[in-house]
């Protein structure tokens, strides 16, 4: 079974709706032997600093009532009101060039642009968000998965897009291992947020390998994605089935496709058919020994 692009059209909307619109894992990574207080003494625009308003260290720098009001207006817009969310976000970015709110707005806009069908703008906003905070594994993971799923082999920049997806995914995994929990976040929430972000990253990394025809190599990443994903995205189970099917692990393919078919979404019939094909490819079961 070859990987079909049709699954992207069927499932992308469902998968993207699972993205949180709020910045995630706004943690600091220690730099060498420096203390967190030294890190937090950096200027608001310093690359690598958590510039989110959720970071209490930024409170004193966010005393501009007008910025506060505009940011709150942005936050209050319903997640599915893409046009208004984008309008307010873009206006804020044009007006306040050095605001500490820029990073969370850019990270949010990256998701909203994707959901609004504007991937090019999403990639730019996401790249800018990561530049402001290289520890933003959520945005890196979102970019990784989205670039992999929207990959068009016929596009002029196809290989560059796939390489970027892989780079973002690998960086998200690498940074996640070094993040430290902020004091203002519970251990449970921190671990849940990190796990969900890693699920997105591994999903994208697994699909990158599938796009390259490296089916057996894709299996470990896709297994991690299915195990970590709290929302049980059926696309990940479909991709895991494809990877196993093409690696001649037919029983594992049947299990993955069957699980996919048990989940709501547009892949239900596709996964049912794929499970039946995997059963046929596996051949008759060996008779039980006496």
PDB file of C-alpha atoms in Angstrom:
ATOM      1  CA  UNK A   1       0.000   0.000   0.000  1.00  0.00           C
ATOM      2  CA  UNK A   2       1.427   3.315  -1.017  1.00  0.00           C
ATOM      3  CA  UNK A   3       0.916   6.450   0.988  1.00  0.00           C
ATOM      4  CA  UNK A   4      -1.970   8.375  -0.550  1.00  0.00           C
ATOM      5  CA  UNK A   5      -2.305  12.155  -0.471  1.00  0.00           C
ATOM      6  CA  UNK A   6      -6.075  11.818  -0.188  1.00  0.00           C
ATOM      7  CA  UNK A   7      -5.828  11.089   3.521  1.00  0.00           C
ATOM      8  CA  UNK A   8      -4.485  14.609   4.078  1.00  0.00           C
ATOM      9  CA  UNK A   9      -7.584  16.192   2.610  1.00  0.00           C
ATOM     10  CA  UNK A  10      -9.817  13.970   4.712  1.00  0.00           C
ATOM     11  CA  UNK A  11      -8.134  14.374   8.064  1.00  0.00           C
ATOM     12  CA  UNK A  12      -6.141  17.577   8.151  1.00  0.00           C
ATOM     13  CA  UNK A  13      -9.010  19.682   9.428  1.00  0.00           C
ATOM     14  CA  UNK A  14      -9.787  17.243  12.214  1.00  0.00           C
ATOM     15  CA  UNK A  15      -6.159  17.042  13.280  1.00  0.00           C
ATOM     16  CA  UNK A  16      -5.536  20.768  13.206  1.00  0.00           C
ATOM     17  CA  UNK A  17      -8.573  21.505  15.321  1.00  0.00           C
ATOM     18  CA  UNK A  18      -6.819  19.653  18.115  1.00  0.00           C
ATOM     19  CA  UNK A  19      -4.107  22.304  18.256  1.00  0.00           C
ATOM     20  CA  UNK A  20      -4.301  24.511  21.301  1.00  0.00           C
ATOM     21  CA  UNK A  21      -4.544  28.194  20.482  1.00  0.00           C
ATOM     22  CA  UNK A  22      -2.650  29.214  23.587  1.00  0.00           C
ATOM     23  CA  UNK A  23       1.159  29.167  23.859  1.00  0.00           C
ATOM     24  CA  UNK A  24       2.359  25.959  25.442  1.00  0.00           C
ATOM     25  CA  UNK A  25       5.345  24.968  27.515  1.00  0.00           C
ATOM     26  CA  UNK A  26       6.552  28.461  28.228  1.00  0.00           C
ATOM     27  CA  UNK A  27       9.538  27.165  30.143  1.00  0.00           C
ATOM     28  CA  UNK A  28      13.106  28.283  30.393  1.00  0.00           C
ATOM     29  CA  UNK A  29      16.020  26.094  29.406  1.00  0.00           C
ATOM     30  CA  UNK A  30      19.077  26.730  31.580  1.00  0.00           C
ATOM     31  CA  UNK A  31      22.061  28.067  29.676  1.00  0.00           C
ATOM     32  CA  UNK A  32      25.278  26.488  30.902  1.00  0.00           C
ATOM     33  CA  UNK A  33      25.709  27.176  34.576  1.00  0.00           C
ATOM     34  CA  UNK A  34      23.720  30.389  34.645  1.00  0.00           C
ATOM     35  CA  UNK A  35      20.780  30.714  36.961  1.00  0.00           C
ATOM     36  CA  UNK A  36      17.216  31.294  35.867  1.00  0.00           C
ATOM     37  CA  UNK A  37      17.382  34.804  37.297  1.00  0.00           C
ATOM     38  CA  UNK A  38      20.264  35.573  34.964  1.00  0.00           C
ATOM     39  CA  UNK A  39      18.286  34.255  32.024  1.00  0.00           C
ATOM     40  CA  UNK A  40      15.250  36.281  32.969  1.00  0.00           C
ATOM     41  CA  UNK A  41      17.268  39.480  33.201  1.00  0.00           C
ATOM     42  CA  UNK A  42      17.608  39.513  29.421  1.00  0.00           C
ATOM     43  CA  UNK A  43      15.797  42.158  27.400  1.00  0.00           C
ATOM     44  CA  UNK A  44      12.267  41.327  26.208  1.00  0.00           C
ATOM     45  CA  UNK A  45      13.426  40.929  22.618  1.00  0.00           C
ATOM     46  CA  UNK A  46      16.347  38.640  23.433  1.00  0.00           C
ATOM     47  CA  UNK A  47      16.211  35.435  21.423  1.00  0.00           C
ATOM     48  CA  UNK A  48      15.490  32.398  23.570  1.00  0.00           C
ATOM     49  CA  UNK A  49      13.725  34.184  26.320  1.00  0.00           C
ATOM     50  CA  UNK A  50      10.181  33.261  27.243  1.00  0.00           C
ATOM     51  CA  UNK A  51       8.383  36.496  26.368  1.00  0.00           C
ATOM     52  CA  UNK A  52       4.953  35.185  27.221  1.00  0.00           C
ATOM     53  CA  UNK A  53       2.753  37.136  29.615  1.00  0.00           C
ATOM     54  CA  UNK A  54       2.301  33.834  31.438  1.00  0.00           C
ATOM     55  CA  UNK A  55       5.894  34.201  32.630  1.00  0.00           C
ATOM     56  CA  UNK A  56       5.701  36.194  35.884  1.00  0.00           C
ATOM     57  CA  UNK A  57       9.223  37.530  35.299  1.00  0.00           C
ATOM     58  CA  UNK A  58       7.794  39.678  32.505  1.00  0.00           C
ATOM     59  CA  UNK A  59       5.099  41.326  34.612  1.00  0.00           C
ATOM     60  CA  UNK A  60       6.964  44.562  35.202  1.00  0.00           C
ATOM     61  CA  UNK A  61       7.699  44.901  31.502  1.00  0.00           C
ATOM     62  CA  UNK A  62       4.039  44.526  30.546  1.00  0.00           C
ATOM     63  CA  UNK A  63       2.678  47.559  32.345  1.00  0.00           C
ATOM     64  CA  UNK A  64       1.481  49.284  29.176  1.00  0.00           C
ATOM     65  CA  UNK A  65      -2.318  49.444  29.651  1.00  0.00           C
ATOM     66  CA  UNK A  66      -2.960  49.860  25.939  1.00  0.00           C
ATOM     67  CA  UNK A  67      -0.935  46.782  25.034  1.00  0.00           C
ATOM     68  CA  UNK A  68      -2.567  44.834  27.837  1.00  0.00           C
ATOM     69  CA  UNK A  69      -6.022  45.776  26.583  1.00  0.00           C
ATOM     70  CA  UNK A  70      -5.238  44.901  22.962  1.00  0.00           C
ATOM     71  CA  UNK A  71      -3.760  41.573  23.949  1.00  0.00           C
ATOM     72  CA  UNK A  72      -6.780  40.711  26.082  1.00  0.00           C
ATOM     73  CA  UNK A  73      -9.044  41.551  23.143  1.00  0.00           C
ATOM     74  CA  UNK A  74      -7.021  39.165  21.001  1.00  0.00           C
ATOM     75  CA  UNK A  75      -7.282  36.395  23.579  1.00  0.00           C
ATOM     76  CA  UNK A  76     -11.036  36.788  23.956  1.00  0.00           C
ATOM     77  CA  UNK A  77     -11.798  36.191  20.276  1.00  0.00           C
ATOM     78  CA  UNK A  78     -13.331  32.753  19.761  1.00  0.00           C
ATOM     79  CA  UNK A  79     -10.784  30.224  18.462  1.00  0.00           C
ATOM     80  CA  UNK A  80     -12.887  29.499  15.364  1.00  0.00           C
ATOM     81  CA  UNK A  81     -13.369  33.175  14.459  1.00  0.00           C
ATOM     82  CA  UNK A  82     -10.306  33.052  12.246  1.00  0.00           C
ATOM     83  CA  UNK A  83     -10.847  36.326  10.395  1.00  0.00           C
ATOM     84  CA  UNK A  84     -11.186  38.404  13.556  1.00  0.00           C
ATOM     85  CA  UNK A  85      -8.363  36.604  15.344  1.00  0.00           C
ATOM     86  CA  UNK A  86      -6.035  37.194  12.406  1.00  0.00           C
ATOM     87  CA  UNK A  87      -7.092  40.831  12.031  1.00  0.00           C
ATOM     88  CA  UNK A  88      -6.447  41.690  15.675  1.00  0.00           C
ATOM     89  CA  UNK A  89      -3.206  39.754  15.776  1.00  0.00           C
ATOM     90  CA  UNK A  90      -1.792  41.370  12.643  1.00  0.00           C
ATOM     91  CA  UNK A  91      -2.812  44.831  13.831  1.00  0.00           C
ATOM     92  CA  UNK A  92      -1.086  44.253  17.160  1.00  0.00           C
ATOM     93  CA  UNK A  93       2.130  43.103  15.487  1.00  0.00           C
ATOM     94  CA  UNK A  94       2.184  46.147  13.208  1.00  0.00           C
ATOM     95  CA  UNK A  95       1.544  48.566  16.077  1.00  0.00           C
ATOM     96  CA  UNK A  96       3.792  47.153  18.807  1.00  0.00           C
ATOM     97  CA  UNK A  97       7.135  46.208  17.311  1.00  0.00           C
ATOM     98  CA  UNK A  98       8.924  45.360  20.575  1.00  0.00           C
ATOM     99  CA  UNK A  99       6.106  44.062  22.753  1.00  0.00           C
ATOM    100  CA  UNK A 100       6.745  40.958  24.877  1.00  0.00           C
ATOM    101  CA  UNK A 101       3.298  39.840  23.673  1.00  0.00           C
ATOM    102  CA  UNK A 102       4.617  39.343  20.138  1.00  0.00           C
ATOM    103  CA  UNK A 103       5.809  35.788  20.714  1.00  0.00           C
ATOM    104  CA  UNK A 104       2.528  34.347  22.043  1.00  0.00           C
ATOM    105  CA  UNK A 105       0.581  36.211  19.355  1.00  0.00           C
ATOM    106  CA  UNK A 106       2.826  34.844  16.615  1.00  0.00           C
ATOM    107  CA  UNK A 107       2.567  31.324  18.046  1.00  0.00           C
ATOM    108  CA  UNK A 108      -1.216  31.591  18.133  1.00  0.00           C
ATOM    109  CA  UNK A 109      -1.441  33.066  14.642  1.00  0.00           C
ATOM    110  CA  UNK A 110       0.620  30.165  13.289  1.00  0.00           C
ATOM    111  CA  UNK A 111      -2.180  27.816  14.312  1.00  0.00           C
ATOM    112  CA  UNK A 112      -4.990  30.122  13.222  1.00  0.00           C
ATOM    113  CA  UNK A 113      -3.422  30.613   9.782  1.00  0.00           C
ATOM    114  CA  UNK A 114      -3.264  26.839   9.363  1.00  0.00           C
ATOM    115  CA  UNK A 115      -6.890  26.421  10.320  1.00  0.00           C
ATOM    116  CA  UNK A 116      -7.838  29.273   7.987  1.00  0.00           C
ATOM    117  CA  UNK A 117      -6.082  27.583   5.066  1.00  0.00           C
ATOM    118  CA  UNK A 118      -3.125  29.970   4.883  1.00  0.00           C
ATOM    119  CA  UNK A 119      -0.126  27.680   5.459  1.00  0.00           C
ATOM    120  CA  UNK A 120       2.511  30.023   4.030  1.00  0.00           C
ATOM    121  CA  UNK A 121       1.579  32.713   6.547  1.00  0.00           C
ATOM    122  CA  UNK A 122       1.525  30.045   9.248  1.00  0.00           C
ATOM    123  CA  UNK A 123       5.063  28.956   8.455  1.00  0.00           C
ATOM    124  CA  UNK A 124       6.313  32.553   8.597  1.00  0.00           C
ATOM    125  CA  UNK A 125       4.527  33.328  11.867  1.00  0.00           C
ATOM    126  CA  UNK A 126       5.706  30.063  13.393  1.00  0.00           C
ATOM    127  CA  UNK A 127       9.309  30.661  12.342  1.00  0.00           C
ATOM    128  CA  UNK A 128       9.210  34.136  13.892  1.00  0.00           C
ATOM    129  CA  UNK A 129       7.692  32.751  17.098  1.00  0.00           C
ATOM    130  CA  UNK A 130      10.441  30.143  17.373  1.00  0.00           C
ATOM    131  CA  UNK A 131      13.095  32.769  16.682  1.00  0.00           C
ATOM    132  CA  UNK A 132      11.814  34.788  19.636  1.00  0.00           C
ATOM    133  CA  UNK A 133      11.624  31.702  21.832  1.00  0.00           C
ATOM    134  CA  UNK A 134      13.649  28.690  20.632  1.00  0.00           C
ATOM    135  CA  UNK A 135      12.203  26.718  23.544  1.00  0.00           C
ATOM    136  CA  UNK A 136       8.668  26.895  22.110  1.00  0.00           C
ATOM    137  CA  UNK A 137       8.391  23.191  21.334  1.00  0.00           C
ATOM    138  CA  UNK A 138       4.648  23.467  20.767  1.00  0.00           C
ATOM    139  CA  UNK A 139       5.063  25.737  17.753  1.00  0.00           C
ATOM    140  CA  UNK A 140       7.945  23.644  16.423  1.00  0.00           C
ATOM    141  CA  UNK A 141       5.830  20.500  16.716  1.00  0.00           C
ATOM    142  CA  UNK A 142       2.850  22.133  14.999  1.00  0.00           C
ATOM    143  CA  UNK A 143       5.066  23.264  12.120  1.00  0.00           C
ATOM    144  CA  UNK A 144       6.620  19.818  11.815  1.00  0.00           C
ATOM    145  CA  UNK A 145       3.312  17.981  11.591  1.00  0.00           C
ATOM    146  CA  UNK A 146       1.632  20.542   9.334  1.00  0.00           C
ATOM    147  CA  UNK A 147       4.516  20.780   6.864  1.00  0.00           C
ATOM    148  CA  UNK A 148       4.660  16.998   6.637  1.00  0.00           C
ATOM    149  CA  UNK A 149       0.920  16.641   6.084  1.00  0.00           C
ATOM    150  CA  UNK A 150       0.629  19.453   3.556  1.00  0.00           C
ATOM    151  CA  UNK A 151       3.739  18.358   1.668  1.00  0.00           C
ATOM    152  CA  UNK A 152       3.261  18.575  -2.093  1.00  0.00           C
ATOM    153  CA  UNK A 153       5.971  16.693  -4.017  1.00  0.00           C
ATOM    154  CA  UNK A 154       5.190  18.778  -7.103  1.00  0.00           C
ATOM    155  CA  UNK A 155       5.823  22.126  -5.425  1.00  0.00           C
ATOM    156  CA  UNK A 156       9.048  23.996  -6.299  1.00  0.00           C
ATOM    157  CA  UNK A 157      10.102  24.070  -2.638  1.00  0.00           C
ATOM    158  CA  UNK A 158       8.933  20.538  -1.833  1.00  0.00           C
ATOM    159  CA  UNK A 159      12.238  19.179  -0.577  1.00  0.00           C
ATOM    160  CA  UNK A 160      12.939  22.335   1.430  1.00  0.00           C
ATOM    161  CA  UNK A 161       9.541  22.026   3.125  1.00  0.00           C
ATOM    162  CA  UNK A 162      10.154  18.397   4.034  1.00  0.00           C
ATOM    163  CA  UNK A 163      13.602  19.250   5.373  1.00  0.00           C
ATOM    164  CA  UNK A 164      12.132  22.081   7.466  1.00  0.00           C
ATOM    165  CA  UNK A 165       9.479  19.749   8.886  1.00  0.00           C
ATOM    166  CA  UNK A 166      12.173  17.284   9.916  1.00  0.00           C
ATOM    167  CA  UNK A 167      14.322  20.026  11.423  1.00  0.00           C
ATOM    168  CA  UNK A 168      11.472  21.455  13.498  1.00  0.00           C
ATOM    169  CA  UNK A 169      10.476  18.008  14.718  1.00  0.00           C
ATOM    170  CA  UNK A 170      13.981  16.989  15.732  1.00  0.00           C
ATOM    171  CA  UNK A 171      14.541  20.319  17.464  1.00  0.00           C
ATOM    172  CA  UNK A 172      11.272  19.999  19.393  1.00  0.00           C
ATOM    173  CA  UNK A 173      12.286  16.547  20.644  1.00  0.00           C
ATOM    174  CA  UNK A 174      15.765  17.770  21.565  1.00  0.00           C
ATOM    175  CA  UNK A 175      14.567  20.858  23.433  1.00  0.00           C
ATOM    176  CA  UNK A 176      11.779  18.964  25.227  1.00  0.00           C
ATOM    177  CA  UNK A 177      14.391  16.851  27.003  1.00  0.00           C
ATOM    178  CA  UNK A 178      15.989  19.978  28.517  1.00  0.00           C
ATOM    179  CA  UNK A 179      12.919  21.984  29.555  1.00  0.00           C
ATOM    180  CA  UNK A 180      12.410  22.759  33.215  1.00  0.00           C
ATOM    181  CA  UNK A 181       9.000  23.173  34.784  1.00  0.00           C
ATOM    182  CA  UNK A 182       8.113  26.790  35.648  1.00  0.00           C
ATOM    183  CA  UNK A 183       7.165  27.303  39.278  1.00  0.00           C
ATOM    184  CA  UNK A 184       3.766  28.654  38.232  1.00  0.00           C
ATOM    185  CA  UNK A 185       2.791  25.441  36.386  1.00  0.00           C
ATOM    186  CA  UNK A 186       1.841  22.151  38.034  1.00  0.00           C
ATOM    187  CA  UNK A 187       3.898  19.070  37.250  1.00  0.00           C
ATOM    188  CA  UNK A 188       0.811  17.366  35.845  1.00  0.00           C
ATOM    189  CA  UNK A 189       0.018  20.213  33.450  1.00  0.00           C
ATOM    190  CA  UNK A 190       3.650  20.566  32.411  1.00  0.00           C
ATOM    191  CA  UNK A 191       4.042  16.859  31.655  1.00  0.00           C
ATOM    192  CA  UNK A 192       0.731  16.740  29.786  1.00  0.00           C
ATOM    193  CA  UNK A 193       1.659  19.746  27.664  1.00  0.00           C
ATOM    194  CA  UNK A 194       5.089  18.357  26.852  1.00  0.00           C
ATOM    195  CA  UNK A 195       3.681  14.942  25.962  1.00  0.00           C
ATOM    196  CA  UNK A 196       1.049  16.407  23.647  1.00  0.00           C
ATOM    197  CA  UNK A 197       3.659  18.521  21.874  1.00  0.00           C
ATOM    198  CA  UNK A 198       5.928  15.516  21.442  1.00  0.00           C
ATOM    199  CA  UNK A 199       3.018  13.557  19.957  1.00  0.00           C
ATOM    200  CA  UNK A 200       2.694  16.218  17.251  1.00  0.00           C
ATOM    201  CA  UNK A 201       6.446  16.208  16.612  1.00  0.00           C
ATOM    202  CA  UNK A 202       6.697  12.422  16.342  1.00  0.00           C
ATOM    203  CA  UNK A 203       3.646  12.354  14.083  1.00  0.00           C
ATOM    204  CA  UNK A 204       5.350  14.782  11.723  1.00  0.00           C
ATOM    205  CA  UNK A 205       8.713  13.007  11.884  1.00  0.00           C
ATOM    206  CA  UNK A 206       7.101   9.660  11.139  1.00  0.00           C
ATOM    207  CA  UNK A 207       5.290  11.094   8.138  1.00  0.00           C
ATOM    208  CA  UNK A 208       8.497  12.687   6.840  1.00  0.00           C
ATOM    209  CA  UNK A 209      10.059   9.220   6.807  1.00  0.00           C
ATOM    210  CA  UNK A 210       7.000   7.810   5.038  1.00  0.00           C
ATOM    211  CA  UNK A 211       7.260  10.554   2.420  1.00  0.00           C
ATOM    212  CA  UNK A 212      10.842   9.419   1.835  1.00  0.00           C
ATOM    213  CA  UNK A 213       9.796   5.778   1.529  1.00  0.00           C
ATOM    214  CA  UNK A 214      11.532   4.782   4.779  1.00  0.00           C
ATOM    215  CA  UNK A 215       8.595   2.761   6.070  1.00  0.00           C
ATOM    216  CA  UNK A 216      10.326   0.597   8.677  1.00  0.00           C
ATOM    217  CA  UNK A 217      12.179   3.603  10.096  1.00  0.00           C
ATOM    218  CA  UNK A 218       8.898   5.502  10.438  1.00  0.00           C
ATOM    219  CA  UNK A 219       7.312   2.912  12.722  1.00  0.00           C
ATOM    220  CA  UNK A 220       9.005   3.922  16.028  1.00  0.00           C
ATOM    221  CA  UNK A 221       8.096   7.612  15.618  1.00  0.00           C
ATOM    222  CA  UNK A 222       4.501   6.826  14.675  1.00  0.00           C
ATOM    223  CA  UNK A 223       4.181   4.411  17.590  1.00  0.00           C
ATOM    224  CA  UNK A 224       5.312   7.189  19.915  1.00  0.00           C
ATOM    225  CA  UNK A 225       2.785   9.545  18.330  1.00  0.00           C
ATOM    226  CA  UNK A 226      -0.116   7.150  18.866  1.00  0.00           C
ATOM    227  CA  UNK A 227       0.974   6.355  22.430  1.00  0.00           C
ATOM    228  CA  UNK A 228       1.441   9.988  23.443  1.00  0.00           C
ATOM    229  CA  UNK A 229      -1.474  11.659  21.662  1.00  0.00           C
ATOM    230  CA  UNK A 230      -4.263  12.326  24.215  1.00  0.00           C
ATOM    231  CA  UNK A 231      -6.723  13.138  21.413  1.00  0.00           C
ATOM    232  CA  UNK A 232      -6.143   9.881  19.500  1.00  0.00           C
ATOM    233  CA  UNK A 233      -5.812  11.429  16.061  1.00  0.00           C
ATOM    234  CA  UNK A 234      -6.946   8.681  13.630  1.00  0.00           C
ATOM    235  CA  UNK A 235      -4.451   9.931  11.051  1.00  0.00           C
ATOM    236  CA  UNK A 236      -1.576   8.694  13.193  1.00  0.00           C
ATOM    237  CA  UNK A 237      -3.054   5.195  13.331  1.00  0.00           C
ATOM    238  CA  UNK A 238      -3.601   5.256   9.583  1.00  0.00           C
ATOM    239  CA  UNK A 239       0.019   6.274   9.006  1.00  0.00           C
ATOM    240  CA  UNK A 240       1.244   3.607  11.419  1.00  0.00           C
ATOM    241  CA  UNK A 241      -0.785   1.074   9.455  1.00  0.00           C
ATOM    242  CA  UNK A 242       0.781   2.276   6.192  1.00  0.00           C
ATOM    243  CA  UNK A 243       4.269   1.999   7.671  1.00  0.00           C
ATOM    244  CA  UNK A 244       3.670  -1.534   8.934  1.00  0.00           C
ATOM    245  CA  UNK A 245       1.912  -2.646   5.755  1.00  0.00           C
ATOM    246  CA  UNK A 246       4.812  -1.545   3.594  1.00  0.00           C
ATOM    247  CA  UNK A 247       7.259  -3.176   6.008  1.00  0.00           C
ATOM    248  CA  UNK A 248       5.308  -6.464   5.733  1.00  0.00           C
ATOM    249  CA  UNK A 249       4.305  -6.338   9.404  1.00  0.00           C
ATOM    250  CA  UNK A 250       0.786  -7.287   8.457  1.00  0.00           C
ATOM    251  CA  UNK A 251      -0.592  -8.131  11.901  1.00  0.00           C
ATOM    252  CA  UNK A 252       0.605  -4.782  13.231  1.00  0.00           C
ATOM    253  CA  UNK A 253      -0.902  -3.076  10.172  1.00  0.00           C
ATOM    254  CA  UNK A 254      -4.260  -4.740  10.802  1.00  0.00           C
ATOM    255  CA  UNK A 255      -4.182  -3.593  14.435  1.00  0.00           C
ATOM    256  CA  UNK A 256      -3.356  -0.001  13.489  1.00  0.00           C
ATOM    257  CA  UNK A 257      -5.965   0.232  10.727  1.00  0.00           C
ATOM    258  CA  UNK A 258      -8.591  -1.395  12.950  1.00  0.00           C
ATOM    259  CA  UNK A 259      -7.899   1.122  15.702  1.00  0.00           C
ATOM    260  CA  UNK A 260      -8.142   3.929  13.141  1.00  0.00           C
ATOM    261  CA  UNK A 261     -11.508   2.582  11.974  1.00  0.00           C
ATOM    262  CA  UNK A 262     -12.806   2.654  15.558  1.00  0.00           C
ATOM    263  CA  UNK A 263     -12.256   6.419  15.839  1.00  0.00           C
ATOM    264  CA  UNK A 264     -14.598   9.120  14.534  1.00  0.00           C
ATOM    265  CA  UNK A 265     -13.574  10.981  11.414  1.00  0.00           C
ATOM    266  CA  UNK A 266     -13.408  10.780   7.649  1.00  0.00           C
ATOM    267  CA  UNK A 267     -10.835   7.983   7.664  1.00  0.00           C
ATOM    268  CA  UNK A 268     -13.224   5.374   9.027  1.00  0.00           C
ATOM    269  CA  UNK A 269     -14.057   3.665   5.718  1.00  0.00           C
ATOM    270  CA  UNK A 270     -10.521   4.075   4.387  1.00  0.00           C
ATOM    271  CA  UNK A 271      -9.108   2.327   7.441  1.00  0.00           C
ATOM    272  CA  UNK A 272     -11.708  -0.454   7.292  1.00  0.00           C
ATOM    273  CA  UNK A 273     -10.701  -1.214   3.716  1.00  0.00           C
ATOM    274  CA  UNK A 274      -7.014  -0.987   4.579  1.00  0.00           C
ATOM    275  CA  UNK A 275      -7.469  -3.421   7.475  1.00  0.00           C
ATOM    276  CA  UNK A 276      -9.154  -5.944   5.178  1.00  0.00           C
ATOM    277  CA  UNK A 277      -6.355  -5.635   2.628  1.00  0.00           C
ATOM    278  CA  UNK A 278      -3.727  -6.126   5.339  1.00  0.00           C
ATOM    279  CA  UNK A 279      -5.521  -9.291   6.455  1.00  0.00           C
ATOM    280  CA  UNK A 280      -5.464 -10.649   2.917  1.00  0.00           C
ATOM    281  CA  UNK A 281      -1.810  -9.763   2.484  1.00  0.00           C
ATOM    282  CA  UNK A 282      -1.012 -11.564   5.714  1.00  0.00           C
ATOM    283  CA  UNK A 283      -2.406 -14.786   4.257  1.00  0.00           C
ATOM    284  CA  UNK A 284      -4.207 -17.561   6.124  1.00  0.00           C
ATOM    285  CA  UNK A 285      -3.408 -17.976   9.764  1.00  0.00           C
ATOM    286  CA  UNK A 286      -1.202 -20.898  10.661  1.00  0.00           C
ATOM    287  CA  UNK A 287      -3.137 -23.830  12.187  1.00  0.00           C
ATOM    288  CA  UNK A 288      -2.866 -24.188  15.925  1.00  0.00           C
ATOM    289  CA  UNK A 289      -0.395 -26.849  17.020  1.00  0.00           C
ATOM    290  CA  UNK A 290      -1.787 -29.854  18.854  1.00  0.00           C
TER     291      UNK A 290
END
